[in-house]
PDB file of C-alpha atoms in Angstrom:
ATOM      1  CA  MET N   1     -10.540 -28.994 -23.860  1.00 54.00           C
ATOM      2  CA  ASP N   2      -8.445 -29.400 -20.456  1.00 68.00           C
ATOM      3  CA  ASP N   3      -6.793 -26.336 -19.899  1.00 83.00           C
ATOM      4  CA  LYS N   4      -4.837 -27.878 -17.060  1.00 93.00           C
ATOM      5  CA  LEU N   5      -1.152 -27.712 -16.270  1.00 95.00           C
ATOM      6  CA  SER N   6       0.679 -30.147 -13.881  1.00 96.00           C
ATOM      7  CA  ILE N   7       4.075 -28.535 -12.588  1.00 97.00           C
ATOM      8  CA  ASN N   8       5.933 -28.886  -9.481  1.00 97.00           C
ATOM      9  CA  VAL N   9       6.621 -25.985  -7.611  1.00 96.00           C
ATOM     10  CA  ASN N  10       9.532 -25.312  -4.945  1.00 96.00           C
ATOM     11  CA  VAL N  11       8.897 -23.669  -1.922  1.00 95.00           C
ATOM     12  CA  ALA N  12      11.327 -23.652   0.695  1.00 94.00           C
ATOM     13  CA  ASP N  13      13.082 -26.408  -0.728  1.00 92.00           C
ATOM     14  CA  ARG N  14      10.462 -28.676  -1.019  1.00 95.00           C
ATOM     15  CA  TYR N  15       8.409 -29.840  -4.044  1.00 96.00           C
ATOM     16  CA  TYR N  16       4.847 -29.359  -4.328  1.00 96.00           C
ATOM     17  CA  PRO N  17       2.767 -30.951  -7.409  1.00 96.00           C
ATOM     18  CA  LEU N  18       0.067 -28.269  -8.783  1.00 96.00           C
ATOM     19  CA  LYS N  19      -2.455 -29.095 -11.132  1.00 96.00           C
ATOM     20  CA  ILE N  20      -3.164 -25.458 -12.791  1.00 96.00           C
ATOM     21  CA  ASP N  21      -4.469 -23.312 -15.384  1.00 95.00           C
ATOM     22  CA  ARG N  22      -1.930 -22.578 -17.976  1.00 93.00           C
ATOM     23  CA  ASN N  23      -2.758 -19.199 -17.573  1.00 94.00           C
ATOM     24  CA  ASP N  24      -1.783 -19.042 -13.670  1.00 95.00           C
ATOM     25  CA  GLU N  25       1.604 -20.556 -14.420  1.00 96.00           C
ATOM     26  CA  GLU N  26       3.620 -17.721 -14.554  1.00 96.00           C
ATOM     27  CA  LYS N  27       1.588 -16.150 -11.554  1.00 96.00           C
ATOM     28  CA  ILE N  28       2.459 -19.280  -9.228  1.00 96.00           C
ATOM     29  CA  ARG N  29       6.109 -19.243 -10.046  1.00 97.00           C
ATOM     30  CA  LYS N  30       6.522 -15.722  -9.263  1.00 96.00           C
ATOM     31  CA  ALA N  31       4.972 -16.087  -5.965  1.00 95.00           C
ATOM     32  CA  ALA N  32       7.106 -19.402  -5.243  1.00 96.00           C
ATOM     33  CA  LYS N  33      10.198 -17.194  -5.857  1.00 96.00           C
ATOM     34  CA  LEU N  34       9.120 -13.974  -3.881  1.00 95.00           C
ATOM     35  CA  ILE N  35       8.569 -16.608  -0.859  1.00 95.00           C
ATOM     36  CA  ASN N  36      11.760 -18.156  -1.695  1.00 96.00           C
ATOM     37  CA  ASP N  37      13.513 -14.959  -1.800  1.00 96.00           C
ATOM     38  CA  LYS N  38      12.022 -13.721   1.493  1.00 95.00           C
ATOM     39  CA  VAL N  39      12.645 -17.358   3.037  1.00 95.00           C
ATOM     40  CA  LEU N  40      16.455 -16.744   2.212  1.00 95.00           C
ATOM     41  CA  GLN N  41      16.816 -13.075   3.343  1.00 95.00           C
ATOM     42  CA  TYR N  42      15.479 -14.502   6.988  1.00 94.00           C
ATOM     43  CA  LYS N  43      17.921 -17.344   6.561  1.00 94.00           C
ATOM     44  CA  GLN N  44      20.654 -15.133   6.200  1.00 94.00           C
ATOM     45  CA  ARG N  45      19.733 -12.952   9.256  1.00 94.00           C
ATOM     46  CA  TYR N  46      18.880 -15.394  11.748  1.00 92.00           C
ATOM     47  CA  SER N  47      20.892 -18.394  10.916  1.00 88.00           C
ATOM     48  CA  ASP N  48      19.198 -20.004  14.629  1.00 90.00           C
ATOM     49  CA  LYS N  49      15.839 -20.668  13.371  1.00 92.00           C
ATOM     50  CA  ASP N  50      14.790 -23.501  11.461  1.00 93.00           C
ATOM     51  CA  ILE N  51      12.864 -23.740   8.080  1.00 93.00           C
ATOM     52  CA  GLN N  52       9.211 -23.428   9.854  1.00 94.00           C
ATOM     53  CA  ASP N  53      10.390 -20.077  11.471  1.00 95.00           C
ATOM     54  CA  TYR N  54      11.314 -18.700   7.946  1.00 95.00           C
ATOM     55  CA  LEU N  55       8.335 -19.198   6.433  1.00 95.00           C
ATOM     56  CA  ALA N  56       6.088 -17.893   9.111  1.00 95.00           C
ATOM     57  CA  MET N  57       8.289 -14.606   9.378  1.00 94.00           C
ATOM     58  CA  ALA N  58       7.712 -14.401   5.540  1.00 94.00           C
ATOM     59  CA  ALA N  59       3.892 -15.357   5.398  1.00 95.00           C
ATOM     60  CA  LEU N  60       3.353 -12.688   8.200  1.00 94.00           C
ATOM     61  CA  GLN N  61       5.247 -10.102   6.287  1.00 94.00           C
ATOM     62  CA  PHE N  62       2.884 -11.103   2.976  1.00 94.00           C
ATOM     63  CA  VAL N  63      -0.232 -10.954   4.582  1.00 93.00           C
ATOM     64  CA  ILE N  64       0.201  -7.632   6.557  1.00 93.00           C
ATOM     65  CA  LYS N  65       1.253  -6.275   2.677  1.00 92.00           C
ATOM     66  CA  LEU N  66      -1.876  -7.828   1.544  1.00 91.00           C
ATOM     67  CA  ILE N  67      -3.831  -6.334   4.639  1.00 90.00           C
ATOM     68  CA  GLU N  68      -2.333  -2.887   3.919  1.00 90.00           C
ATOM     69  CA  CYS N  69      -3.311  -3.190  -0.073  1.00 87.00           C
ATOM     70  CA  GLU N  70      -6.873  -4.024   1.028  1.00 85.00           C
ATOM     71  CA  ASP N  71      -7.100  -1.262   3.308  1.00 83.00           C
ATOM     72  CA  SER N  72      -6.035   0.676   0.573  1.00 81.00           C
ATOM     73  CA  ASN N  73      -8.128  -0.266  -1.840  1.00 78.00           C
ATOM     74  CA  ASN N  74     -11.411   0.158   0.393  1.00 76.00           C
ATOM     75  CA  SER N  75     -10.021   3.701   1.181  1.00 77.00           C
ATOM     76  CA  SER N  76     -10.249   4.487  -2.396  1.00 77.00           C
ATOM     77  CA  GLU N  77     -13.547   3.227  -2.962  1.00 77.00           C
ATOM     78  CA  LEU N  78     -15.003   4.814  -0.180  1.00 74.00           C
ATOM     79  CA  ILE N  79     -13.631   8.162  -1.601  1.00 79.00           C
ATOM     80  CA  SER N  80     -15.386   7.383  -4.966  1.00 82.00           C
ATOM     81  CA  GLU N  81     -18.521   6.804  -3.424  1.00 81.00           C
ATOM     82  CA  ILE N  82     -18.058  10.105  -1.224  1.00 84.00           C
ATOM     83  CA  ASN N  83     -17.331  12.265  -4.329  1.00 85.00           C
ATOM     84  CA  GLU N  84     -20.429  10.864  -6.315  1.00 86.00           C
ATOM     85  CA  LEU N  85     -22.993  11.554  -3.164  1.00 85.00           C
ATOM     86  CA  ASP N  86     -21.353  14.821  -3.436  1.00 84.00           C
ATOM     87  CA  GLN N  87     -22.088  15.506  -6.969  1.00 86.00           C
ATOM     88  CA  TRP N  88     -25.377  14.191  -6.903  1.00 84.00           C
ATOM     89  CA  LEU N  89     -26.272  16.374  -3.438  1.00 84.00           C
ATOM     90  CA  GLY N  90     -25.016  19.539  -5.386  1.00 84.00           C
ATOM     91  CA  SER N  91     -27.254  18.963  -8.070  1.00 83.00           C
ATOM     92  CA  PHE N  92     -30.217  17.996  -5.595  1.00 81.00           C
ATOM     93  CA  ILE N  93     -29.193  21.299  -3.890  1.00 84.00           C
ATOM     94  CA  SER N  94     -28.828  23.557  -7.020  1.00 81.00           C
ATOM     95  CA  LYS N  95     -32.099  22.382  -8.395  1.00 81.00           C
ATOM     96  CA  HIS N  96     -34.243  23.069  -5.221  1.00 77.00           C
ATOM     97  CA  SER N  97     -32.561  26.312  -4.678  1.00 72.00           C
ATOM     98  CA  THR N  98     -33.485  27.577  -7.970  1.00 61.00           C
ATOM     99  CA  SER N  99     -37.275  26.068  -7.848  1.00 54.00           C
ATOM    100  CA  SER N 100     -37.682  28.054  -4.369  1.00 52.00           C
ATOM    101  CA  LEU N 101     -36.679  31.401  -5.991  1.00 50.00           C
TER     102      LEU N 101
END
């Protein structure tokens, strides 16, 4: 059975037809709402721009946040790997220091 759903998503007053997995509908609608909210904030702050400018500024802000999250995740993975290596080295040193006594 095809579990695809056809929806129309409004982004910056334009509708885009999408065929999506049913499980992704809430996520996609939430993403569109976040974009629209950000575009509205820029419209209210900078009334002399056009919609393309607002979309570009919103995209830039969201991608900056994405990069920050990716950097944060990479740091936590690195810290975890360093901790594992530290435990392994500690175990290795304790085994070899007792065998040399």
